[in-house]
Structure formats: C-alpha cells, structure tokens
Coordinates of C-alpha atoms in Angstrom, one line a residue:
Chain A
M671 CA 31.7 -31.3 -14.7
D672 CA 31.8 -27.8 -13.7
N673 CA 34.5 -26.9 -16.0
K674 CA 32.8 -28.4 -19.0
N675 CA 29.7 -26.5 -18.3
R676 CA 31.5 -23.3 -18.2
Q677 CA 32.9 -23.9 -21.6
E678 CA 29.5 -24.3 -23.1
A679 CA 28.4 -21.2 -25.1
N680 CA 26.4 -18.6 -23.1
D681 CA 23.5 -18.6 -25.4
N682 CA 20.6 -18.5 -23.0
I683 CA 18.4 -15.5 -22.3
E684 CA 16.0 -14.8 -19.4
V685 CA 12.3 -14.9 -19.9
W686 CA 10.0 -14.8 -17.0
E687 CA 12.6 -15.5 -14.4
D688 CA 14.2 -18.5 -15.9
L689 CA 16.6 -19.3 -18.7
V690 CA 15.7 -20.3 -22.3
R691 CA 17.6 -20.8 -25.5
I692 CA 16.1 -18.7 -28.3
K693 CA 16.0 -21.6 -30.8
D694 CA 14.4 -23.9 -28.3
L695 CA 11.8 -21.3 -27.4
V696 CA 10.8 -20.9 -31.0
L697 CA 10.6 -24.5 -31.4
A698 CA 8.5 -25.0 -28.3
I699 CA 6.0 -22.3 -29.3
A700 CA 5.8 -23.7 -32.9
I701 CA 5.2 -27.2 -31.5
C702 CA 2.5 -26.2 -29.0
A703 CA 0.8 -23.9 -31.5
I704 CA 0.6 -26.8 -34.1
T705 CA -0.6 -29.5 -31.7
T706 CA -3.1 -27.2 -30.0
M707 CA -4.7 -25.7 -33.1
G708 CA -4.3 -29.0 -35.0
A709 CA -6.2 -30.8 -32.3
Y710 CA -8.9 -28.0 -32.2
F711 CA -9.5 -28.2 -35.9
I712 CA -9.7 -32.0 -36.2
A713 CA -12.3 -32.1 -33.3
P714 CA -15.9 -32.9 -34.1
N715 CA -17.7 -29.5 -34.4
E716 CA -19.9 -29.8 -31.3
A717 CA -19.3 -27.8 -28.1
P718 CA -17.4 -28.4 -25.9
K719 CA -15.3 -31.0 -27.9
P720 CA -13.2 -28.6 -29.9
L721 CA -12.1 -27.0 -26.6
F722 CA -11.2 -30.3 -25.0
F723 CA -9.3 -31.5 -28.0
G724 CA -7.4 -28.1 -28.0
L725 CA -6.5 -28.5 -24.4
A726 CA -5.3 -32.1 -25.0
G727 CA -3.3 -30.8 -27.9
A728 CA -1.6 -28.2 -25.7
L729 CA -0.8 -30.8 -23.2
I730 CA 0.6 -33.2 -25.9
G731 CA 2.7 -30.3 -27.2
F732 CA 4.0 -29.7 -23.6
I733 CA 5.0 -33.3 -23.2
I734 CA 6.8 -33.4 -26.6
C735 CA 8.7 -30.2 -25.7
S736 CA 9.7 -31.7 -22.4
F737 CA 11.2 -34.7 -24.1
I738 CA 13.1 -32.9 -26.9
I739 CA 14.3 -29.8 -25.0
K740 CA 16.8 -29.9 -22.2
P741 CA 16.2 -27.6 -19.3
K742 CA 19.0 -25.0 -18.9
R743 CA 19.9 -26.0 -15.4
N744 CA 22.8 -27.8 -13.7
F745 CA 22.9 -29.3 -10.4
K746 CA 25.3 -29.0 -7.5
G747 CA 24.9 -30.9 -4.2
T748 CA 24.1 -34.5 -3.8
G749 CA 20.5 -34.3 -2.7
E750 CA 19.2 -36.6 0.0
K751 CA 21.6 -38.0 2.5
Chain B
M437 CA -26.1 -33.0 -2.0
D438 CA -25.9 -36.4 -3.7
I439 CA -23.1 -38.9 -3.5
V440 CA -22.1 -38.6 -7.2
L441 CA -21.5 -34.8 -6.8
I442 CA -19.4 -35.3 -3.7
I443 CA -17.3 -38.0 -5.5
E444 CA -16.9 -35.6 -8.4
M445 CA -15.8 -32.8 -6.1
I446 CA -13.2 -35.2 -4.4
A447 CA -12.0 -36.2 -7.8
A448 CA -11.6 -32.6 -8.9
A449 CA -9.7 -31.6 -5.7
V450 CA -7.3 -34.6 -6.1
L451 CA -6.7 -33.7 -9.8
A452 CA -6.0 -30.1 -8.9
A453 CA -3.8 -31.0 -6.0
V454 CA -1.6 -33.3 -8.2
L455 CA -1.5 -30.9 -11.2
Y456 CA -0.7 -27.8 -9.1
T457 CA 1.9 -29.6 -7.1
I458 CA 4.0 -30.0 -10.3
I459 CA 3.1 -26.5 -11.6
G460 CA 3.8 -25.0 -8.1
V461 CA 7.3 -26.4 -8.0
A462 CA 8.2 -25.2 -11.6
P463 CA 10.2 -21.9 -11.2
G464 CA 9.0 -18.6 -12.6
T465 CA 5.3 -19.6 -13.0
D466 CA 3.1 -16.5 -12.2
E467 CA 0.0 -17.4 -10.2
T468 CA -2.5 -15.7 -12.5
A469 CA -0.9 -17.2 -15.5
V470 CA -1.2 -20.8 -14.3
L471 CA -4.4 -20.6 -12.4
A472 CA -6.6 -18.5 -14.7
P473 CA -6.4 -20.4 -18.1
V474 CA -7.0 -23.9 -16.6
T475 CA -9.9 -22.7 -14.4
L476 CA -11.3 -20.9 -17.5
A477 CA -11.1 -24.1 -19.5
I478 CA -12.8 -26.1 -16.8
V479 CA -15.7 -23.5 -16.6
L480 CA -16.1 -23.3 -20.3
A481 CA -16.2 -27.1 -20.5
G482 CA -19.4 -27.0 -18.6
V483 CA -18.2 -28.6 -15.3
E484 CA -20.7 -28.4 -12.4
P485 CA -20.1 -24.9 -10.6
I486 CA -19.6 -26.5 -7.2
V487 CA -17.0 -28.9 -8.7
V488 CA -15.3 -25.9 -10.4
L489 CA -15.0 -24.1 -7.0
T490 CA -13.7 -27.3 -5.3
F491 CA -11.1 -27.6 -8.0
F492 CA -10.0 -24.0 -7.7
I493 CA -9.7 -23.9 -3.9
S494 CA -7.6 -27.2 -4.0
A495 CA -5.5 -25.6 -6.8
I496 CA -4.7 -22.5 -4.9
V497 CA -3.9 -24.3 -1.7
A498 CA -1.7 -26.9 -3.5
N499 CA 0.0 -24.2 -5.6
K500 CA 0.7 -22.1 -2.6
V501 CA 2.2 -24.9 -0.5
T502 CA 4.4 -26.2 -3.2
D503 CA 5.7 -23.0 -4.7
S504 CA 7.8 -22.5 -1.7
I505 CA 9.6 -25.8 -1.9
P506 CA 12.1 -24.7 -4.5
V507 CA 12.6 -21.5 -2.4
A508 CA 13.7 -23.6 0.5
L509 CA 15.9 -26.0 -1.5
A510 CA 17.5 -23.8 -4.0
G511 CA 16.5 -20.2 -3.2
I512 CA 14.5 -20.1 -6.5
P513 CA 10.9 -19.0 -6.2
G514 CA 8.3 -21.3 -7.6
G515 CA 6.0 -18.4 -8.3
V516 CA 5.7 -14.7 -7.7
M517 CA 4.0 -15.0 -4.3
A518 CA 7.1 -17.0 -3.1
T519 CA 9.5 -14.2 -4.0
P520 CA 9.3 -12.3 -0.6
M521 CA 10.3 -15.5 1.2
V522 CA 13.6 -16.0 -0.7
E523 CA 15.7 -14.0 1.5
H524 CA 14.6 -15.7 4.7
A525 CA 14.7 -19.2 3.2
L526 CA 18.3 -18.6 2.2
V527 CA 19.2 -17.8 5.7
L528 CA 17.8 -21.2 6.9
K529 CA 19.5 -22.9 3.9
K530 CA 22.8 -21.4 4.8
H531 CA 22.4 -22.8 8.3
G532 CA 21.8 -26.2 6.7
M533 CA 18.2 -26.4 7.6
P534 CA 16.1 -26.5 4.3
D535 CA 14.0 -29.4 5.5
I536 CA 13.0 -27.5 8.6
S537 CA 12.3 -24.5 6.4
I538 CA 10.0 -26.6 4.2
R539 CA 8.2 -28.1 7.2
K540 CA 7.6 -24.7 8.7
M541 CA 6.3 -23.3 5.4
A542 CA 3.9 -26.2 5.1
S543 CA 2.7 -25.7 8.6
G544 CA 2.3 -22.0 8.0
S545 CA 0.2 -22.9 5.0
V546 CA -2.0 -25.2 7.1
I547 CA -2.6 -22.4 9.7
G548 CA -3.3 -19.9 6.9
T549 CA -6.0 -22.1 5.5
L550 CA -7.5 -22.9 8.8
V551 CA -7.7 -19.3 9.8
S552 CA -8.9 -17.8 6.6
V553 CA -11.8 -20.2 5.8
P554 CA -13.9 -19.3 8.8
V555 CA -12.9 -15.6 8.7
S556 CA -13.8 -15.3 5.0
L557 CA -17.2 -16.9 5.6
L558 CA -17.9 -14.5 8.4
M559 CA -16.6 -11.4 6.6
A560 CA -18.7 -12.4 3.6
Q561 CA -21.8 -12.6 5.7
A562 CA -21.0 -9.2 7.3
L563 CA -20.6 -7.6 3.8
I564 CA -23.8 -9.0 2.3
P565 CA -26.1 -6.2 3.7
F566 CA -23.9 -3.7 1.7
S567 CA -23.7 -5.8 -1.4
D568 CA -26.5 -4.1 -3.3
V569 CA -25.0 -0.7 -2.9
I570 CA -21.5 -2.0 -3.8
K571 CA -22.9 -3.8 -6.9
E572 CA -24.7 -0.7 -8.1
Y573 CA -21.4 1.2 -8.2
A574 CA -19.4 -1.7 -9.6
N575 CA -18.2 0.1 -12.7
P576 CA -16.9 3.2 -11.0
L577 CA -15.5 1.0 -8.3
F578 CA -13.3 -0.9 -10.9
F579 CA -12.1 2.4 -12.1
I580 CA -11.4 3.6 -8.5
G581 CA -9.7 0.3 -8.0
A582 CA -7.4 0.9 -11.0
V583 CA -6.6 4.4 -9.6
L584 CA -5.9 3.1 -6.1
L585 CA -3.7 0.2 -7.3
A586 CA -1.9 2.6 -9.7
L587 CA -1.2 4.9 -6.7
M588 CA 0.4 2.0 -4.9
T589 CA 2.9 1.3 -7.7
K590 CA 6.4 2.6 -7.9
N591 CA 5.8 5.0 -10.9
K592 CA 2.4 6.4 -9.8
V593 CA 2.1 9.1 -12.6
L594 CA 3.0 6.6 -15.2
A595 CA 0.5 4.1 -14.0
L596 CA -2.2 6.8 -13.8
V597 CA -1.5 8.2 -17.3
S598 CA -1.7 4.7 -18.8
I599 CA -5.3 4.0 -17.7
L600 CA -7.0 6.0 -20.4
P601 CA -4.9 4.8 -23.4
F602 CA -5.2 1.2 -22.4
A603 CA -9.0 1.5 -21.9
L604 CA -9.1 3.0 -25.4
L605 CA -7.1 0.2 -26.9
I606 CA -9.3 -2.5 -25.3
E607 CA -12.6 -0.7 -26.4
G608 CA -11.2 0.1 -29.8
L609 CA -10.6 -3.5 -30.6
R610 CA -14.1 -4.5 -29.3
H611 CA -15.7 -1.9 -31.5
L612 CA -13.6 -3.0 -34.5
Y613 CA -14.8 -6.6 -34.0
W614 CA -18.5 -5.4 -33.9
G615 CA -17.8 -3.3 -37.0
I616 CA -16.5 -6.1 -39.1
G617 CA -19.0 -8.6 -37.6
V618 CA -16.7 -11.2 -36.1
V619 CA -18.6 -11.0 -32.8
P620 CA -22.2 -9.8 -32.4
E621 CA -22.6 -6.1 -31.2
G622 CA -22.7 -5.8 -27.5
T623 CA -20.7 -9.0 -26.8
N624 CA -17.6 -7.9 -25.0
V625 CA -14.5 -10.0 -25.9
F626 CA -13.0 -10.6 -22.5
I627 CA -11.2 -13.9 -21.9
S628 CA -8.6 -13.6 -24.6
F629 CA -7.8 -10.0 -23.7
F630 CA -7.4 -11.1 -20.0
L631 CA -5.0 -13.7 -21.2
G632 CA -3.2 -11.3 -23.5
I633 CA -2.5 -9.2 -20.5
T634 CA -1.3 -12.1 -18.5
I635 CA 1.2 -13.3 -21.1
G636 CA 2.0 -9.8 -22.1
P637 CA 5.6 -9.7 -20.7
V638 CA 6.4 -12.9 -22.7
I639 CA 4.9 -11.6 -25.9
L640 CA 7.0 -8.3 -25.5
T641 CA 10.2 -10.4 -25.1
I642 CA 9.4 -12.5 -28.1
F643 CA 8.9 -9.4 -30.2
E644 CA 12.2 -8.1 -29.0
L645 CA 14.0 -11.2 -30.2
L646 CA 13.1 -9.9 -33.7
H647 CA 14.8 -6.7 -33.0
K648 CA 18.5 -7.2 -34.1
E649 CA 20.2 -4.8 -31.7
K650 CA 18.0 -5.7 -28.8
R651 CA 18.6 -9.3 -29.4
D652 CA 22.4 -8.8 -29.6
S653 CA 22.4 -6.7 -26.4
M654 CA 20.3 -9.1 -24.4
P655 CA 22.3 -10.5 -21.4
R656 CA 23.4 -14.1 -22.1
F657 CA 23.7 -16.7 -19.4
P658 CA 25.4 -20.1 -19.2
K659 CA 23.2 -22.8 -17.8
K660 CA 21.9 -21.9 -14.4
T661 CA 23.7 -23.8 -11.6
I662 CA 21.3 -24.8 -9.0
D663 CA 22.7 -25.5 -5.6
F664 CA 20.5 -28.2 -4.0
A665 CA 20.6 -28.3 -0.3
Q666 CA 20.7 -31.6 1.4
T667 CA 17.7 -32.8 3.4
N668 CA 17.3 -35.4 6.0
P669 CA 14.4 -37.8 5.3
I670 CA 12.2 -38.0 8.2
K671 CA 10.0 -40.8 9.5
G672 CA 6.3 -40.5 10.4
F673 CA 4.2 -37.4 10.0
P674 CA 4.7 -34.6 12.5
S675 CA 1.5 -32.5 13.3
P676 CA 1.8 -29.1 11.7
F677 CA 1.3 -27.5 15.1
K678 CA 4.3 -29.3 16.7
I679 CA 6.7 -28.1 13.9
L680 CA 6.1 -24.5 14.8
T681 CA 7.2 -22.8 18.0
K682 CA 4.5 -20.8 20.0
Q683 CA 5.9 -17.5 18.6
E684 CA 5.7 -18.8 15.0
T685 CA 2.3 -20.2 15.4
A686 CA 1.0 -16.9 17.0
S687 CA 2.4 -14.7 14.3
S688 CA 1.1 -17.0 11.5
V689 CA -2.3 -17.0 13.0
L690 CA -2.3 -13.1 13.3
A691 CA -0.8 -12.6 9.9
S692 CA -3.4 -14.9 8.3
F693 CA -6.2 -13.2 10.2
I694 CA -5.0 -9.7 9.0
G695 CA -4.4 -11.0 5.5
S696 CA -7.9 -12.3 5.4
I697 CA -9.6 -9.0 6.4
T698 CA -7.5 -6.9 4.1
F699 CA -8.5 -9.1 1.1
I700 CA -8.8 -5.9 -1.1
M701 CA -5.0 -5.1 -0.8
S702 CA -2.3 -6.6 -3.0
P703 CA -1.3 -10.1 -1.7
V704 CA 2.4 -9.6 -2.5
G705 CA 2.4 -6.2 -0.9
M706 CA 0.7 -7.4 2.3
T707 CA 3.0 -10.5 2.5
I708 CA 6.2 -8.3 2.4
F709 CA 4.8 -5.7 4.8
L710 CA 3.4 -8.0 7.5
G711 CA 6.2 -10.7 7.2
E712 CA 8.9 -8.0 7.8
L713 CA 6.8 -6.4 10.5
F714 CA 6.4 -9.6 12.5
S715 CA 10.0 -10.7 12.1
S716 CA 11.7 -7.3 12.6
R717 CA 11.5 -7.7 16.4
V718 CA 13.3 -11.0 16.4
K719 CA 17.1 -10.6 16.8
D720 CA 18.5 -14.2 16.2
P721 CA 18.8 -14.7 12.4
V722 CA 17.6 -18.2 12.3
K723 CA 14.6 -17.5 14.5
K724 CA 13.8 -14.4 12.6
A725 CA 13.8 -16.2 9.3
S726 CA 11.7 -19.0 10.7
V727 CA 9.1 -16.6 11.9
A728 CA 9.1 -14.7 8.6
I729 CA 8.6 -17.8 6.5
A730 CA 5.9 -19.4 8.6
S731 CA 3.9 -16.1 8.8
M732 CA 4.4 -15.2 5.2
E733 CA 3.3 -18.6 4.0
G734 CA 0.2 -18.5 6.3
L735 CA -0.5 -15.0 5.1
T736 CA -0.3 -15.7 1.3
N737 CA -2.6 -18.6 1.7
A738 CA -5.1 -16.6 3.6
T739 CA -5.1 -13.7 1.2
Y740 CA -5.7 -16.1 -1.7
I741 CA -8.5 -17.9 0.0
S742 CA -10.2 -14.8 1.4
G743 CA -9.5 -12.8 -1.8
T744 CA -11.5 -15.4 -3.7
L745 CA -14.3 -16.3 -1.2
I746 CA -15.3 -13.0 0.2
P747 CA -16.0 -11.2 -3.2
L748 CA -17.5 -14.5 -4.5
I749 CA -20.0 -15.0 -1.5
A750 CA -20.8 -11.4 -0.8
L751 CA -20.7 -9.6 -4.0
G752 CA -20.5 -11.7 -7.2
I753 CA -18.2 -9.1 -8.7
P754 CA -14.4 -9.6 -8.7
L755 CA -13.4 -6.7 -6.3
S756 CA -10.0 -7.9 -5.0
P757 CA -6.6 -8.4 -6.8
M758 CA -7.0 -12.1 -6.3
A759 CA -10.6 -12.2 -7.6
I760 CA -9.8 -10.1 -10.6
G761 CA -6.7 -12.1 -11.3
P762 CA -6.3 -15.9 -10.8
A763 CA -9.9 -16.5 -9.7
N764 CA -11.4 -14.3 -12.5
A765 CA -13.0 -17.3 -14.3
L766 CA -15.2 -17.9 -11.3
F767 CA -16.8 -14.5 -11.8
N768 CA -16.7 -13.9 -15.6
A769 CA -16.3 -16.5 -18.3
P770 CA -18.8 -15.9 -21.0
P771 CA -21.0 -17.5 -22.0
V772 CA -21.0 -19.8 -18.9
F773 CA -20.5 -17.2 -16.2
T774 CA -21.1 -13.4 -16.4
T775 CA -21.1 -10.8 -13.6
E776 CA -24.8 -11.2 -13.5
H777 CA -24.8 -14.9 -13.4
N778 CA -21.9 -16.7 -11.8
L779 CA -20.9 -18.8 -8.7
H780 CA -22.3 -16.1 -6.4
H781 CA -25.7 -16.5 -7.9
I782 CA -25.7 -20.2 -8.5
L783 CA -24.3 -21.6 -5.2
S784 CA -25.8 -21.5 -1.8
N785 CA -23.9 -20.7 1.3
A786 CA -23.7 -24.4 2.3
D787 CA -22.3 -25.1 -1.2
F788 CA -19.5 -22.6 -0.6
V789 CA -18.7 -24.2 2.7
W790 CA -18.6 -27.7 1.3
A791 CA -16.6 -26.9 -1.8
T792 CA -14.0 -25.0 0.3
L793 CA -13.8 -27.6 3.0
I794 CA -13.4 -30.5 0.5
G795 CA -11.0 -28.6 -1.8
A796 CA -8.7 -27.2 1.1
T797 CA -8.7 -30.4 3.1
I798 CA -7.8 -32.7 0.2
A799 CA -5.2 -30.3 -1.2
L800 CA -3.6 -29.9 2.3
A801 CA -3.7 -33.6 3.0
I802 CA -1.9 -34.4 -0.3
T803 CA 0.5 -31.6 -0.4
Y804 CA 1.4 -31.7 3.3
F805 CA 2.2 -35.4 3.0
V806 CA 4.1 -34.8 -0.1
T807 CA 6.0 -31.7 0.9
V808 CA 7.1 -33.2 4.2
K809 CA 8.1 -36.5 2.6
Y810 CA 9.1 -36.0 -1.0
A811 CA 9.9 -32.3 -1.5
H812 CA 13.4 -33.1 -2.7
K813 CA 12.4 -35.8 -5.2
I814 CA 9.7 -33.7 -6.7
C815 CA 11.8 -30.6 -6.9
A816 CA 14.7 -32.5 -8.6
F817 CA 12.4 -34.2 -11.0
V818 CA 10.7 -30.9 -12.2
F819 CA 14.0 -29.0 -12.4
R820 CA 15.7 -31.9 -14.4
W821 CA 12.9 -32.7 -16.8
V822 CA 10.6 -29.8 -17.4
P823 CA 12.3 -27.1 -19.6
H824 CA 11.1 -23.5 -19.2
E825 CA 10.5 -23.4 -23.0
A826 CA 7.8 -26.2 -22.7
I827 CA 5.9 -24.1 -20.0
L828 CA 6.1 -21.0 -22.1
G829 CA 5.0 -23.0 -25.2
L830 CA 2.0 -24.5 -23.3
F831 CA 0.8 -21.1 -22.2
F832 CA 1.3 -19.7 -25.7
G833 CA -0.8 -22.6 -27.1
L834 CA -3.6 -22.0 -24.6
V835 CA -3.7 -18.3 -25.3
L836 CA -3.8 -19.0 -29.0
L837 CA -6.6 -21.5 -28.6
L838 CA -8.8 -19.2 -26.5
A839 CA -8.1 -16.2 -28.7
F840 CA -9.3 -18.1 -31.7
M841 CA -12.4 -19.3 -29.9
D842 CA -13.3 -15.9 -28.8
A843 CA -13.3 -14.1 -32.2
G844 CA -11.4 -16.0 -34.9
F845 CA -8.1 -15.3 -36.6
I846 CA -8.3 -11.5 -36.3
N847 CA -8.4 -11.9 -32.5
I848 CA -5.1 -13.7 -32.5
I849 CA -3.6 -10.5 -33.9
G850 CA -5.8 -8.5 -31.4
V851 CA -4.4 -10.4 -28.5
L852 CA -0.9 -9.7 -29.8
V853 CA -1.6 -6.0 -29.7
I854 CA -3.0 -6.2 -26.2
G855 CA -0.1 -8.3 -25.1
L856 CA 2.5 -5.9 -26.5
F857 CA 0.9 -3.0 -24.9
A858 CA 0.3 -4.7 -21.6
G859 CA 3.8 -6.3 -21.6
M860 CA 5.3 -2.8 -22.0
L861 CA 3.2 -1.4 -19.1
H862 CA 4.1 -4.4 -17.0
R863 CA 7.8 -3.9 -17.7
W864 CA 7.3 -0.3 -16.6
G865 CA 5.9 -1.3 -13.3
V866 CA 2.2 -1.0 -14.1
N867 CA 1.2 -4.4 -12.4
Y868 CA -1.5 -6.9 -13.4
G869 CA -3.8 -5.6 -10.8
V870 CA -4.1 -2.1 -12.4
Q871 CA -4.4 -3.6 -15.9
F872 CA -7.1 -6.0 -15.0
M873 CA -9.1 -3.2 -13.3
I874 CA -8.8 -1.2 -16.5
L875 CA -10.0 -4.2 -18.5
Y876 CA -13.1 -4.3 -16.3
S877 CA -13.8 -0.6 -16.3
A878 CA -13.0 0.1 -20.0
P879 CA -16.7 0.1 -21.2
W880 CA -17.6 2.6 -18.5
I881 CA -14.6 4.7 -19.1
I882 CA -15.5 5.1 -22.7
T883 CA -19.0 6.4 -21.8
W884 CA -17.4 9.6 -20.5
F885 CA -16.6 10.7 -24.1

C-alpha cells in the first residue's frame, strides 16, 4: 500500500495548512460558485430568501465536492483496538 | 422568557454543537474563517438576537473542544488555536496515550468554560462604569489597537507601515462605490471586506497559481500520510474533574482565570505564553505535556468566551481580538446590527447569562460525550471523506455570495483586491488582528487628511 502511494505523482500543493490538487481546487471553487450564486438568483426576490437559498447552494456545492473529490490523505495505523 | 424562545435557543445550541464538531475536527480551518461567515448569515437571516448568541457560544465551545481531537490522534491541528498544543500532544502520542490526551483536553475545556463564564460576567459589570468614556474614544482606540497589535508582531515596522496604505485601500473602494452609486453615500461596505481579509491568504495563493514560474516552483507533495494513534474505547463517562490530577486542575483553573482577564490580548499569544510558563517547571516529559495541554485547552476556551462576552456586555464595541474576529457579527452586521445597535443594546444582563449558560452547557454536554466516546470515529470520518478542496470551495462560495449582496458585481472584484492585499500582508506576518483593527479605524484615519 505504502509503495503504491509513493509512486503516485507528487502533484499536491499546500493551501491553508492542508494539501490540495490544483485541478480539484479549481473544480471545487467553480462548483461552489455556481451552486451558491445559482441558488441565490433563482430565489424569490424577498429578503431573506435569496440569502437562505445562497447558503443552501453553498452547502450543496460542498456536499457535491466531497463526493467527487478524494481527500489527499493516507492512513497508517489500525484505529481502535 | 417564554418556552418557545427557550426551545429555539436549545435547538440553536444543538445545531451549532453538531456543525462545529465536524468543522472543528477538519484540519486547517481558521477560527475566524469558520465562525464569522456562518454567524453573519444567521444574524442577517433575522434570527432572534438571544438565539444568535446561544448559537455562537455553543459554536465556540464545540469548535474549541473538537479542534484538538486531530492534534491528539494525528498531531495535526484542527484549527489555528490548536497549533500550540501539537508539540505536547505529540509527546503523549509517542508514549501511546492519545486517548488520555483527548480526555485531558476535554476536561481542560470544561474547566475553562466553567471559570470564564462567571469571571466574564463579573469583569463586564466592573467595566460598565467606564464604558461611556471608552465608547467615546472608540475610533482612536481601534487605531491604537492596530498599533499595539502591530507592535506585537514579528516584523513590527512592516506592520506599522502597512496601516495607512491598507486604510486608504479600504476607504478608496468605499468612496468609489459611493461615487458610481452602487451603495448610498455614507453606507460603509463592511461584511464583505471583512471576509475578504479572512480569505486573503487563499486568494493570494490562487492568484499565484496563475503565475507560471511561481506555480512551477511551488513545493509539491505526495498524499499526506496520517499516522493514526490507537485508542482504547472506554466504558461509562468519567467526570472531567477525575481525569485531571490536582496539579493539572489547578493550572487549568489559573490559566483560564488569567486568560479571561487578559481578554484584550491575542488568544494564541497568551496560550503559548501561559501554557509554557505553567509546564516549564514540570520535569517529567509526560506530566509536563499533560499539564500543558490541559491548561492550554482551558485557556483558549476562556479567552474565547471572555473575549466575546466582556466587550459585548460592557461596551457594545468589539475591543478584543476575539470580538473583532470570529465574534464580529454579534457587534456589526449591517443592516441588522451596527455598533450603535447590537446585542449589547438589545439583550438584558439576564439574557446574556441564559444564552451563555444554555449554549455552553449543551455544547459541552454533546462534545464532551462525543470526544470521550467517539473521537476516533469522527476524526477518521472527516479525514477520509471531507476533502480540503471542498472546504475552500465552500468558503469561496460564501464570500462570493456576501460580496454580491453587499454591493453587486463590482464588489466581487473589490473583495478580490482587498483579499490580495490582505493576503500579502498576512503572509508577511501582519496578522488578522492588526488588519481587522485597521478595517474598523479606516474611516477615522482618513479624517486626518
């Protein structure tokens, strides 16, 4: 397992104390931007609904990203005894 | 207080505790960046002020307890405030005691909360007689705050010199917006500039990705290998006071007390200073590390609670690094809250006590239970399933949304400008505290010319 991981390309950079792959980061930002602003604009135009829609959009973007992007972390150790 | 309101407060506290347990565990999440936008959104959505405060108190307590879980298990801080503890937690991990380390941290948190709530309420009462004088000089005080915090940074001259240009940039954008009519004259765009500063380091990095030589010269890493320590599941629920030795309890209480009364100082700075001070006299490495993590955890909790509550109850203006950063939305979130009309003016003393008690108790009950019992599972879940890209994307989306709501499309560009400048300052060591103080004092600084 360890060996295989070492052969993977070193293509992660550090942003805000954790690793990201540039392509994935661009993708995540694009997805969240589209879902957030998309939801904001389709909301009925009476306060505070656009804000709520926008927040829900941001959350949906976050969930989509969590599904399609793999974290750049490997695990050692077996966890709970 | 009616029963519906109490139920709403309890619901808000539970929601905050669950949400911030997950966020707290996620690595690299800066406290200001995770607390400020969500609190802002809740304020702007028109939630009852007392419910907002309950939510916030629960959020800070939960976030503080859980951001040290990954420190104990993997030596990776779950947030900036957990960074000073890494060294000591690694000692305990090396000795095969990560579970003890987690329990001691959680107990330290409980003590920090128990100490800081009454101390903050008393300190606030003691400050009230002086509040009119302090408020009258609020603008110069923010400027003095910027200067003082600048003097505490590593590159003092750099931080001092950056005050005027940054103030000019902020006011320049505001006057531009008035000039072209996207916001009415006299309305200060605030929220999105605040978030621009918060997310500045990320914006700067993203810009650098467009710079070919910079991009090629950036250090590249393989996947981060996280060495998870084994833990022994325990049965039953030990009392937090039985987990700590007398010495650890005493130093946590003392550290929390000092942390509460020095609410004007930087929380990270105080944590490092006092944590090292208390543990330096202990020789045995394991005992030393235990004293350090218990007292640091108590202290960070205490500085967070007191840094929020004291300025909120006594002054109504955000005169502490905590108040001006993560808790900022409680003081200033136009149009709902302004520095003339915020929680300080709306809530009574009894309201403050109730909101704090409900928020802190529920957060402690949930997170203490969870940390002592399920720390390992939660940590593994977050590390395995939540990519850092998704967290960055989420913040980016939030900033975009609030920037647009503040002043339309042009402000998205404005926030990029602020973020670039602030990110550069941040990288040079001019910390958030200095930058937020400048943001507050900018309108006053410009009146000199």
